[in-house]
XYZ file of C-alpha atoms in Angstrom:
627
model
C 94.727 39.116 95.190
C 92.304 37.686 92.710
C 89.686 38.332 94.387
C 90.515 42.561 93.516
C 91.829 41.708 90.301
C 88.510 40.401 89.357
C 86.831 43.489 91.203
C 84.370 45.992 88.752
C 83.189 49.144 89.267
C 79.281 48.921 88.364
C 78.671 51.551 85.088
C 77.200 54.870 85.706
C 75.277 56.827 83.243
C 76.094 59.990 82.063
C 72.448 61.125 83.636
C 73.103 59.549 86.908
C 76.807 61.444 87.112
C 74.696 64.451 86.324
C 72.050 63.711 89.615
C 74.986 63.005 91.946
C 76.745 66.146 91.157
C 73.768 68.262 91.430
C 72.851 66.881 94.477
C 76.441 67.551 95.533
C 75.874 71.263 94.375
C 73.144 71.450 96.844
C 70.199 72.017 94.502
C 72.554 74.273 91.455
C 72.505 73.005 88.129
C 75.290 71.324 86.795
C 75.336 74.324 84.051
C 77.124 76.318 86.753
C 79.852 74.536 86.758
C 80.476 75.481 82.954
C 83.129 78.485 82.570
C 83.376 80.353 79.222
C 86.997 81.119 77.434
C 88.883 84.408 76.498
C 87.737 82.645 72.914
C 84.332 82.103 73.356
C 84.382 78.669 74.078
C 82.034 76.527 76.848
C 84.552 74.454 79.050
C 82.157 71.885 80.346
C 82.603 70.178 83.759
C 82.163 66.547 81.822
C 83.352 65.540 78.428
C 82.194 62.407 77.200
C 83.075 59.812 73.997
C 80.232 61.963 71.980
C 82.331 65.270 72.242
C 85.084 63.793 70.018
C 83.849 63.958 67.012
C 86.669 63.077 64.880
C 89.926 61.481 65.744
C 93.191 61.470 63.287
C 93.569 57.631 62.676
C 97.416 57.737 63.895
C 100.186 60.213 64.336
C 101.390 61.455 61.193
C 98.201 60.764 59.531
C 95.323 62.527 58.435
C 95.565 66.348 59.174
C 98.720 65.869 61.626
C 96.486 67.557 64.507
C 98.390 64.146 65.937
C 101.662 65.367 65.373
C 103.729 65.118 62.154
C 105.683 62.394 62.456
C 104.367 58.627 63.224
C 106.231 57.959 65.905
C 106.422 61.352 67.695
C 109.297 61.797 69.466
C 110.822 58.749 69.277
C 112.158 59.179 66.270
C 111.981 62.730 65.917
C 113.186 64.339 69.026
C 111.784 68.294 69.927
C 115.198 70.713 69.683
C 116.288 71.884 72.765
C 116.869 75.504 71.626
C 118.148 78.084 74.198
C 118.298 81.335 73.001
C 121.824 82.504 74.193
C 122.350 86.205 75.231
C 125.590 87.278 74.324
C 128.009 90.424 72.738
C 130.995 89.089 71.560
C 131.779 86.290 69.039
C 133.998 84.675 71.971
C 131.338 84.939 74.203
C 129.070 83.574 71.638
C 131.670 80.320 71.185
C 132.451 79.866 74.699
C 128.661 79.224 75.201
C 127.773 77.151 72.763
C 130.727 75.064 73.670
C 129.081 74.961 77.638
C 125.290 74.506 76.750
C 126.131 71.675 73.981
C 127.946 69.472 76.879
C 124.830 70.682 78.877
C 121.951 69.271 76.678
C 120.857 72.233 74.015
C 120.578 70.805 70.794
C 120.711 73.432 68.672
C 122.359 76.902 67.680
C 120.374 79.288 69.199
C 121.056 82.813 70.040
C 120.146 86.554 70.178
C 121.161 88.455 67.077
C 122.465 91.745 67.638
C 124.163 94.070 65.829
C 127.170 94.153 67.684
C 127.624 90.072 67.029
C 127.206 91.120 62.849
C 129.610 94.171 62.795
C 132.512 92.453 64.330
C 135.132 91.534 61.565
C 136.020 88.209 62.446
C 132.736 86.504 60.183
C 129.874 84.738 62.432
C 129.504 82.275 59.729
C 133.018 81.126 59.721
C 132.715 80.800 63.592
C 129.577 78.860 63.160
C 130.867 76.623 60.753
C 132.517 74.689 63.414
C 128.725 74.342 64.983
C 126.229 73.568 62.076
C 127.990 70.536 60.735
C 126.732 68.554 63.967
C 124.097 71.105 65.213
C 120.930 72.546 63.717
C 120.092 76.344 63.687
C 117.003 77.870 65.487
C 116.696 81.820 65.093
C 114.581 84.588 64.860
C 117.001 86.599 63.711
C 114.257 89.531 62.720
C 115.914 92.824 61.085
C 119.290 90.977 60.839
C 118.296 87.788 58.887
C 119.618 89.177 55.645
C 123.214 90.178 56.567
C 123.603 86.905 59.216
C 122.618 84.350 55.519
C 124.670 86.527 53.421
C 127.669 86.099 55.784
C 126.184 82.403 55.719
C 126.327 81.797 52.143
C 129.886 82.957 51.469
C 131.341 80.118 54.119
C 129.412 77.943 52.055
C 130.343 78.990 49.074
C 133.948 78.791 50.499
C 133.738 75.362 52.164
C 131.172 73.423 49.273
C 128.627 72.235 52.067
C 125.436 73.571 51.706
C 124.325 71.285 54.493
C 122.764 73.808 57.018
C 119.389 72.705 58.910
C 116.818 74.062 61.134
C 115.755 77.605 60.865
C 116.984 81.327 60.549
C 114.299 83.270 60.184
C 112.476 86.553 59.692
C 108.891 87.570 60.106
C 108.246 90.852 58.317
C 104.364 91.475 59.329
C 105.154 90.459 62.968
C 107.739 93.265 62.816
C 105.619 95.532 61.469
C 102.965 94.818 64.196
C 105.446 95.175 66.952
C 107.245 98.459 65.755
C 104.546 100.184 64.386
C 106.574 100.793 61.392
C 108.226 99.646 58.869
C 109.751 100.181 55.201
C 108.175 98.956 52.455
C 112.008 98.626 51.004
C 112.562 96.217 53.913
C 109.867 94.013 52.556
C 111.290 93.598 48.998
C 114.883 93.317 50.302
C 113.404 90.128 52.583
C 111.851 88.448 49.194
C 115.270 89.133 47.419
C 117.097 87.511 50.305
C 114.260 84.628 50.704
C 115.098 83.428 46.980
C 118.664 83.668 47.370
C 119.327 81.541 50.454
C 116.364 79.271 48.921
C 118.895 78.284 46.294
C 122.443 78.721 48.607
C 121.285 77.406 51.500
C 118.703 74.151 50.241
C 117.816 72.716 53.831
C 117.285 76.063 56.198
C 114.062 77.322 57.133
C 113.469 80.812 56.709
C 110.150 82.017 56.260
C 109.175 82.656 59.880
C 105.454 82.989 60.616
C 105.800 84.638 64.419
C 102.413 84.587 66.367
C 104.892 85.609 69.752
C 103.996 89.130 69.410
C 100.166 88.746 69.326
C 100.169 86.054 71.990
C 101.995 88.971 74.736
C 100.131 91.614 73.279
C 96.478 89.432 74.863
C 95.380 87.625 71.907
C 92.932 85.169 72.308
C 94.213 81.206 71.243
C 91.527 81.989 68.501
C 93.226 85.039 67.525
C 96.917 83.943 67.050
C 95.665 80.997 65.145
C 93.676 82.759 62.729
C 96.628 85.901 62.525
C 99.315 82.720 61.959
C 97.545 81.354 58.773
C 96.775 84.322 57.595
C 100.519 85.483 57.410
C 101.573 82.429 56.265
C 98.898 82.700 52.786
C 100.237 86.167 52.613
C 103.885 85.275 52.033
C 102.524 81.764 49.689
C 100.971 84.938 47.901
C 104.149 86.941 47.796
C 106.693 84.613 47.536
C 105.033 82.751 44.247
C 105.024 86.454 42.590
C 107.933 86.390 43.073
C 108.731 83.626 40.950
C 109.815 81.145 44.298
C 108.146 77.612 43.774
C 105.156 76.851 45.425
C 106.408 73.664 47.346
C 109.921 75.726 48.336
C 107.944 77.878 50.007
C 106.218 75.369 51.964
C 109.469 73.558 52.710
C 110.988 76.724 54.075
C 108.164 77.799 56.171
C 108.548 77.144 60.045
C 105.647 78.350 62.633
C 106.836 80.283 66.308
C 104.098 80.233 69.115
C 104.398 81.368 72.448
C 102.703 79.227 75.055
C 100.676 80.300 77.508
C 98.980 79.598 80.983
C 96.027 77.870 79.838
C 97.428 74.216 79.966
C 94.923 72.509 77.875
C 94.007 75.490 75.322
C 97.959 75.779 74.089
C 97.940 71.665 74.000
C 95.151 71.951 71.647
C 96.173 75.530 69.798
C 99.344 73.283 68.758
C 97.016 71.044 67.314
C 94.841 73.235 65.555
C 97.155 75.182 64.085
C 98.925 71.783 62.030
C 94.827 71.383 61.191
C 94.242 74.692 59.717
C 97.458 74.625 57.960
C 96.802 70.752 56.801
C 93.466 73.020 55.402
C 95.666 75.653 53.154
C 98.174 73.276 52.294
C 95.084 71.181 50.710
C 93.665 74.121 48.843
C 96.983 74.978 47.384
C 97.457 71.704 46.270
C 101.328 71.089 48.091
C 102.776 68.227 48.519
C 101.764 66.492 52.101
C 105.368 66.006 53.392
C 106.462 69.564 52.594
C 103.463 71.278 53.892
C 103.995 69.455 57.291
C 103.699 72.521 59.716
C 107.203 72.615 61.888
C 106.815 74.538 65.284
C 108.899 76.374 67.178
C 107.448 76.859 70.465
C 108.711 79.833 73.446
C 107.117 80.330 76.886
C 104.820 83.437 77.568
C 106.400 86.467 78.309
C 102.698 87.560 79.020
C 102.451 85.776 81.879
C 105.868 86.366 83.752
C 106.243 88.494 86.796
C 108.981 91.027 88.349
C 107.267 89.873 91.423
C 107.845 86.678 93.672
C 110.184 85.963 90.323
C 110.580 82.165 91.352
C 107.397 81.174 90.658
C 107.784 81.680 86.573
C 109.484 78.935 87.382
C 106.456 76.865 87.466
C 104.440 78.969 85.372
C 107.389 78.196 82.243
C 107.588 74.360 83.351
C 103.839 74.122 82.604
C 104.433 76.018 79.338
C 106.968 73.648 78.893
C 104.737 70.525 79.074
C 102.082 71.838 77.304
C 104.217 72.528 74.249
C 105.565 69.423 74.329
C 102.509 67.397 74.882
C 101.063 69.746 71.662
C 104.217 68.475 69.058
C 106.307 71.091 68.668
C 110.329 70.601 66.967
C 111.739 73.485 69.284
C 111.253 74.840 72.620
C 112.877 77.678 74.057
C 111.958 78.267 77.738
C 112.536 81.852 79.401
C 114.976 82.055 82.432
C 112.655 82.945 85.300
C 114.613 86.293 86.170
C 114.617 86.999 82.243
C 112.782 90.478 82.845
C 115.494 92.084 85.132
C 118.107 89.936 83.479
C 119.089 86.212 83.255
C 121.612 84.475 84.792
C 124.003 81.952 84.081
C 121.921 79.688 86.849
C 118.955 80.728 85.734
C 119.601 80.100 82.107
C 121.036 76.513 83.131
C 117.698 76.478 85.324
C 115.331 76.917 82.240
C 117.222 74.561 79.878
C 117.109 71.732 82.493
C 113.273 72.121 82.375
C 113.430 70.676 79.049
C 115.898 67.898 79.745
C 113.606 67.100 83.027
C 110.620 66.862 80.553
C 112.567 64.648 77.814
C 114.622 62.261 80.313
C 112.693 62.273 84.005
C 109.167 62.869 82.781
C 109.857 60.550 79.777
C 108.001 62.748 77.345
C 110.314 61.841 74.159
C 109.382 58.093 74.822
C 105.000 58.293 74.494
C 103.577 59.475 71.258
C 100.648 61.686 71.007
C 99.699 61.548 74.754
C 96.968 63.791 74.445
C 95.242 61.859 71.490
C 91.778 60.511 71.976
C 91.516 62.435 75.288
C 87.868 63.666 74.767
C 88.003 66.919 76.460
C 91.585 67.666 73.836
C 90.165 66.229 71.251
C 86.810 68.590 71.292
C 89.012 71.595 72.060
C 90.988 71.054 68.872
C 87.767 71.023 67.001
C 86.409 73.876 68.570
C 89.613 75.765 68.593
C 89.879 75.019 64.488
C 86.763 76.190 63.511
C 86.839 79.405 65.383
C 89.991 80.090 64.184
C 89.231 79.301 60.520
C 86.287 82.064 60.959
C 88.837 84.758 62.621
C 90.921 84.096 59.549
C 88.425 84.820 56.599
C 87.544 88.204 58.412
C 91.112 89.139 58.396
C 90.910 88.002 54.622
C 87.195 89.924 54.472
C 89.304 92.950 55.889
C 91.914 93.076 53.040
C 94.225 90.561 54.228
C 96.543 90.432 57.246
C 98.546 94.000 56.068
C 95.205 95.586 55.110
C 93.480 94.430 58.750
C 97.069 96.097 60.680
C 97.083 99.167 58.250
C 93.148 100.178 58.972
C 93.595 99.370 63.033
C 90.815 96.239 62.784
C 93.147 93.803 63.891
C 94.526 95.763 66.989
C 91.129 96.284 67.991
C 90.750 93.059 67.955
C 93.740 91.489 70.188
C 92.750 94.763 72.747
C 89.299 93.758 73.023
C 90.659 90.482 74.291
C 93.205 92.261 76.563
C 90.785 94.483 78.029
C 88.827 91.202 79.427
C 92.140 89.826 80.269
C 93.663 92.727 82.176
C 89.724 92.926 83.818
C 90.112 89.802 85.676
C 93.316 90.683 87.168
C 93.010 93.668 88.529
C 89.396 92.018 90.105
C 91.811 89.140 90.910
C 89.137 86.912 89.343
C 92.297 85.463 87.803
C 95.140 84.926 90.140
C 98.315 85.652 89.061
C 100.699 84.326 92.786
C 103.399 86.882 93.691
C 101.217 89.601 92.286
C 97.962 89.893 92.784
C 97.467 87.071 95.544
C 100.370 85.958 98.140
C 102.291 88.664 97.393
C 105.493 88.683 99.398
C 106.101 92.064 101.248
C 109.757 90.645 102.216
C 110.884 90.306 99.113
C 113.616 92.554 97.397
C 112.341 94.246 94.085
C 114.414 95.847 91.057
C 112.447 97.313 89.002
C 115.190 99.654 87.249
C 116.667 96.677 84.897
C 113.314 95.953 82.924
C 114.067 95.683 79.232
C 112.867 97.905 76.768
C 112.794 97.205 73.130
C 113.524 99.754 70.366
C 112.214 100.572 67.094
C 114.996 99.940 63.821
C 112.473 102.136 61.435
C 111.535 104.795 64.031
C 113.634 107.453 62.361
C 112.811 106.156 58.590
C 110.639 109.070 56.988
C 109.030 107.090 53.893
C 108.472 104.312 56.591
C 105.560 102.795 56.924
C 103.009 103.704 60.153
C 100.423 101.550 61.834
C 99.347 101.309 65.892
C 101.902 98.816 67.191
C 101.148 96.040 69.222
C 102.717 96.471 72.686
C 104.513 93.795 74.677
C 102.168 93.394 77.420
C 102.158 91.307 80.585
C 99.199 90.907 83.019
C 101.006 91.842 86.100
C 102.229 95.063 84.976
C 99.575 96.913 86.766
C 100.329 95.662 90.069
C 103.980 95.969 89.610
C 103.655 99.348 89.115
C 101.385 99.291 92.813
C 104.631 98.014 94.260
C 106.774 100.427 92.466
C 104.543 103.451 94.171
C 104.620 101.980 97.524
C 108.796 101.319 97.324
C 109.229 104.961 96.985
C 106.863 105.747 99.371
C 108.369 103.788 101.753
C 111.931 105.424 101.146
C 110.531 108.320 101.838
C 108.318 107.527 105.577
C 111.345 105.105 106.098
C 109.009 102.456 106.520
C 106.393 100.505 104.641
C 103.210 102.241 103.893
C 101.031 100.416 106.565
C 97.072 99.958 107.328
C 95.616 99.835 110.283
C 92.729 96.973 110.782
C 90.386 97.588 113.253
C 89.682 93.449 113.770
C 86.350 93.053 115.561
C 85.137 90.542 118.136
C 86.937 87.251 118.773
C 89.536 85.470 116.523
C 86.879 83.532 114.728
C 84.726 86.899 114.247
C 87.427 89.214 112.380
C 90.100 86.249 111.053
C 88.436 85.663 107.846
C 87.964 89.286 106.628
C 91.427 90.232 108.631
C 93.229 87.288 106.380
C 91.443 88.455 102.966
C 92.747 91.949 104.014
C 96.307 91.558 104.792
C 96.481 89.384 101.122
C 94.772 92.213 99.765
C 96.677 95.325 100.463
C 99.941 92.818 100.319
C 99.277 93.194 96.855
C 100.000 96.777 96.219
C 102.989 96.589 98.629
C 101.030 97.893 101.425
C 101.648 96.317 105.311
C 98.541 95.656 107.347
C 99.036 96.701 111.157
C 96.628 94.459 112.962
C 95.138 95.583 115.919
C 94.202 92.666 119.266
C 90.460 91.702 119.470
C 88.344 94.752 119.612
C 85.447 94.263 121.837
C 85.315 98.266 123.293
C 84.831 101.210 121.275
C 87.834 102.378 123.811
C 89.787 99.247 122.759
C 89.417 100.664 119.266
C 90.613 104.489 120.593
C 93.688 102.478 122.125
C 94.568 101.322 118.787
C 94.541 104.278 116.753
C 96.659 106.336 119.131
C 99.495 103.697 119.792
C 99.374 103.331 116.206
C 98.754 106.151 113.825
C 97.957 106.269 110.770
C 95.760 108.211 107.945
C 93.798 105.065 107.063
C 92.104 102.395 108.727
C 89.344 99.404 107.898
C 87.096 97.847 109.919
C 87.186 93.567 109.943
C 84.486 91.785 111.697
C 81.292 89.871 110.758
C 78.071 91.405 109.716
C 77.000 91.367 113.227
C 79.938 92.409 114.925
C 79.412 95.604 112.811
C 75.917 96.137 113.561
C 76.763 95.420 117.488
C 79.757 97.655 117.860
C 81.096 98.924 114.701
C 78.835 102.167 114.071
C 79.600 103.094 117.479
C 83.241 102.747 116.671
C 82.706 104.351 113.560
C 81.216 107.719 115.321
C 83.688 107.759 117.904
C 86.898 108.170 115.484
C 84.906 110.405 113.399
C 84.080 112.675 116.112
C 88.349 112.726 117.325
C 90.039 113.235 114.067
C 87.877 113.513 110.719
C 91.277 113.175 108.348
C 90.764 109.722 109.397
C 90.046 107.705 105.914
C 88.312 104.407 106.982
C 87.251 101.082 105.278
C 84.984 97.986 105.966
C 86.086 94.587 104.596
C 83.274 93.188 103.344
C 79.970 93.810 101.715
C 76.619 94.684 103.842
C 73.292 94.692 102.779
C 72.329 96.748 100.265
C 69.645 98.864 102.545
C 72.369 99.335 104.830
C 75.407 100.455 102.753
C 74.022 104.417 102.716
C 73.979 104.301 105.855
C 77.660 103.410 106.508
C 78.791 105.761 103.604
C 76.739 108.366 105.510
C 78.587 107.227 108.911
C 82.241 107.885 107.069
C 83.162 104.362 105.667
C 84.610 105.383 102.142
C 84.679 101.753 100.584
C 83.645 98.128 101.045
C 86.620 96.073 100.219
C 85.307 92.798 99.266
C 85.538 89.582 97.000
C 83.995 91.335 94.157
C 85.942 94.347 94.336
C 88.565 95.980 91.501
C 91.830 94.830 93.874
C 94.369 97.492 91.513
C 91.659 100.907 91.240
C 91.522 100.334 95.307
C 95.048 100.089 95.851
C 95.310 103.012 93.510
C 93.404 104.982 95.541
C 94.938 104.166 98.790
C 98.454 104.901 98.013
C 97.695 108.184 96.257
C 95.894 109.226 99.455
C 99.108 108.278 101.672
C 100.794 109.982 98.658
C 99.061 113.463 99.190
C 99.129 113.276 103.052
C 102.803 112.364 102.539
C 103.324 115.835 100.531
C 100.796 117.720 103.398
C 102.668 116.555 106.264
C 105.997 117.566 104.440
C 104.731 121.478 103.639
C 103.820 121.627 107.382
């Protein structure tokens, strides 16, 4: 035993590491290994103690990129904050009542309309709640009637002593509607300075990146859009004669957390060093202009599809947030797109408590602090932001940059790459575009839609909105076409592969096939080992179909797939047929020439293929019906 305690791993030089894994690359530089960021940034395969540049001296310190407390979570615990979906007060109470013995920590809930126009008062059914519990709402269009009601039970009662956050973002709105009234703006200052006074310890000056981040945003973007809104309601707010250190006081941050584990760890971090930036030039004091975050999952990156697995993808949200210091985290219920659950609502709040009591996160302070590959990111991430921000300033400011269409030009730019790599499957996205389960049951028919509140208004006003995207929207519609198809042939739309050779010839190309067209719902009918252009005959007439695609190695192709090729031709010339893979250049006329349509390969757009395929077995569909 002493002996290996007093064991030491000789030192390796950063150029040595560097020799080793070239050699390992087989000649390649170790450049290749680099991979470049939706924001522009070089993730390199090593990070060393020269990337971190500068380090905050402890948590709570310096520009709080380290949290904003000294002792993290210890001593200030992150708010578990389930928004609750509900439509009556009752409802609403019987709820709250269940998920407080269950672990949320806060009051946290839809707002709707039908919750507000009730007569019994939500405040005075609240009051029971916010004594012991703090509040954590985006309560959006109904912010000013839900502190009104608010402020008379206070008023009634003589205890001002409401925490947390009910807020109202009226730029995010207007980015997400496309519309808005410019009355709506003045009646959220009026309503700003009133509960300012009424209500001394509530946030409610909501700066909501959400809607940027699921409309494709870059980490660069949101951070740069979030500071920028936040200066335009310092500006506002002062005008309108609110004190500059109330405003920071009231002022709470919402970010939606993506896939990207390490960029959201470190756009949490960069965004309390940006703001740690304005709150300098504006002179605040340091303890006000903390930044306090309120953190959701991604809607952006949930799926209709294989719906269990945003189970994973919102328990790494989850931990990211967490590990990035935020003071509330709501996590979506992974069936939240066709409709939550009570089990899947108790599913998603658990995540947190598994994070805070199993994983132990509320016990270690700043665990991503001084990790050089974080730390470099946060720098990176800062500065990149800070220069997205002064050109929405350049452009007029955040309402000028949404009123001339810069800004939305922007965040699609971003999307366009984004949505690119999906439908190339150069980012996988499991249940979707890769592994897609053919068994599974699909509803499609409860997806939510929002609405607009100013879509009637006539002086209201009009911008491009920024849609509520998600990347796997384009294959769910794939899987849409081919359910309808199906209930019309009464079976699954189905492929035939033409699998060439011997197992180890065609298994390869046969595997990346069936995973292929499982991803636009589409069932791959696999033929036994070719070796005879008869075998292939067989095989087409004991199962018919419209399309077909040859699997096989280069050579099996060359030995017996042209004569294949020729011999369905010459029997049935509706026949549509594919090759998996990608020949030679020199030789790819040929085979086009031959009748091969397409080479389906790694490189290939997955979604415009699918497209393509199902639209054909669309038309014959109609065809075969007329005749």
């Amino acid at each position: 035993m002493e002996k290996i305690k007093n064991q030491s791993f000789p030192s390796v030089t950063t150029d040595e590491w560097k020799d080793k894994a070239e050699q390992s690359l087989k000649g390649k530089a170790i450049e290749s290994l680099q991979a470049t960021t939706y924001e522009n940034i070089i993730l390199k395969p090593l990070y060393t103690p020269k990337d971190m540049l500068e380090l905050s001296d402890y948590p709570g310190g310096s520009d709080f990129r380290r949290g904003i407390y000294p002792l993290g979570y210890m001593t200030n615990d992150w708010k578990v904050a389930q928004r609750l979906s509900c439509q009556t007060i009752s409802e609403l109470q019987e709820k709250l009542h269940q998920s407080f013995a269950n672990g949320q920590a806060t009051i946290s809930f839809y707002v709707s309309k039908s919750l507000l126009e009730i007569n019994q008062s939500l405040g005075s059914v609240l009051a029971d709640f916010y004594v012991q519990y703090p509040f954590a709402i985006n309560a959006k269009m109904l912010q000013a009637p839900m502190l009104a009601d608010l402020e008379r039970i206070v008023e009634q009662k003589g205890d001002s002593n409401i925490s947390g956050y009910i807020g109202a973002d009226p730029i995010a709105i207007f980015a997400e509607e496309g519309s808005i009234s410019e009355e709506y703006f003045n009646k959220w200052v009026t309503s700003i300075l009133s509960s300012s006074q009424k209500l001394p310890a509530l946030r409610t000056i909501l700066i909501d990146s959400s809607i940027y981040n699921n409309g494709g945003a870059s980490a660069v973007q949101e951070l740069g859009i979030a500071v920028a809104v936040g200066v335009n309601y310092l500006e506002e707010l002062q005008e309108a004669g609110m004190d500059l250190e109330d405003i920071f006081a009231k002022m709470i941050f919402q970010f939606s957390i993506g896939s990207n584990f390490f960029m959201e760890v470190a756009k949490l971090r960069a965004a309390r060093v940006l703001w740690y930036r304005i709150s300098s030039v504006y002179g605040a004091d340091e303890d006000r202009a903390k930044m306090h975050i309120a953190a959701e999952t991604s809607s952006f990156t949930k799926t209709v599809n294989d719906p269990h697995v945003n189970l994973l993808r919102a328990g790494n949200e989850a931990f990211a947030a967490v590990l990035g210091g935020i003071q509330y985290l709501h996590v979506s219920p992974f069936n939240e797109l066709t409709g939550a659950t009570p089990l899947s609502e108790r599913i998603a709040r658990n995540t947190q408590l598994l994070l805070k009591e199993e994983a132990q996160l509320k016990k270690v302070i700043d665990p991503a602090g001084g990790s050089w590959y974080v730390e470099q990111l946060t720098n990176e991430l800062a500065e990149k932001a800070w220069g997205f921000f002064q050109q929405i300033e350049a452009n007029g400011g955040i309402r000028e940059a949404l009123k001339s269409n810069w800004l939305q030009q922007q965040i699609m730019a971003v999307y366009k790459q984004r949505n690119h790599d999906v439908l190339t499957r150069r980012k996988s996205m499991v249940g979707s575009n890769v592994y897609a389960n053919l068994d599974e049951e699909i509803t499609f028919n409860n997806l939510q839609t929002r609405g607009s509140y100013f879509a009637n208004e006539e002086n209201a006003l009009k911008i491009e909105e920024i849609p509520n995207r998600r990347l796997a929207e384009p294959f769910e519609r794939l899987r849409q076409k081919a359910i309808k198809l199906e209930e019309t042939l009464g079976s699954k739309p189905t492929i035939g592969l033409l699998c060439l050779g011997g197992l180890k010839q065609h298994k390869a190309r046969q595997d990346f096939m069936k995973g292929f067209l499982a991803a636009g719902g589409l069932k791959a009918q696999e033929s036994k080992p070719i070796l005879t252009v008869e075998d292939a005959r067989k095989f087409v007439i004991e199962h018919p179909g419209r399309i077909y695609c040859l699997c096989g190695t280069n050579d099996q192709y060359e030995i017996i797939g042209h004569d294949i090729l020729a011999a369905l031709k010459t029997e049935s010339t509706e026949l549509t047929l594919y090759l998996a893979g990608l020949p030679d250049k020199e030789k790819q006329d040929l085979w086009h020439v031959e009748g091969i349509k397409q080479f389906i390969h790694i490189k290939s757009n997955c979604y415009e293929t699918l497209e393509a395929i199902l639209s054909e077995l669309e038309v014959s569909e109609v065809e075969e019906t007329k005749a």
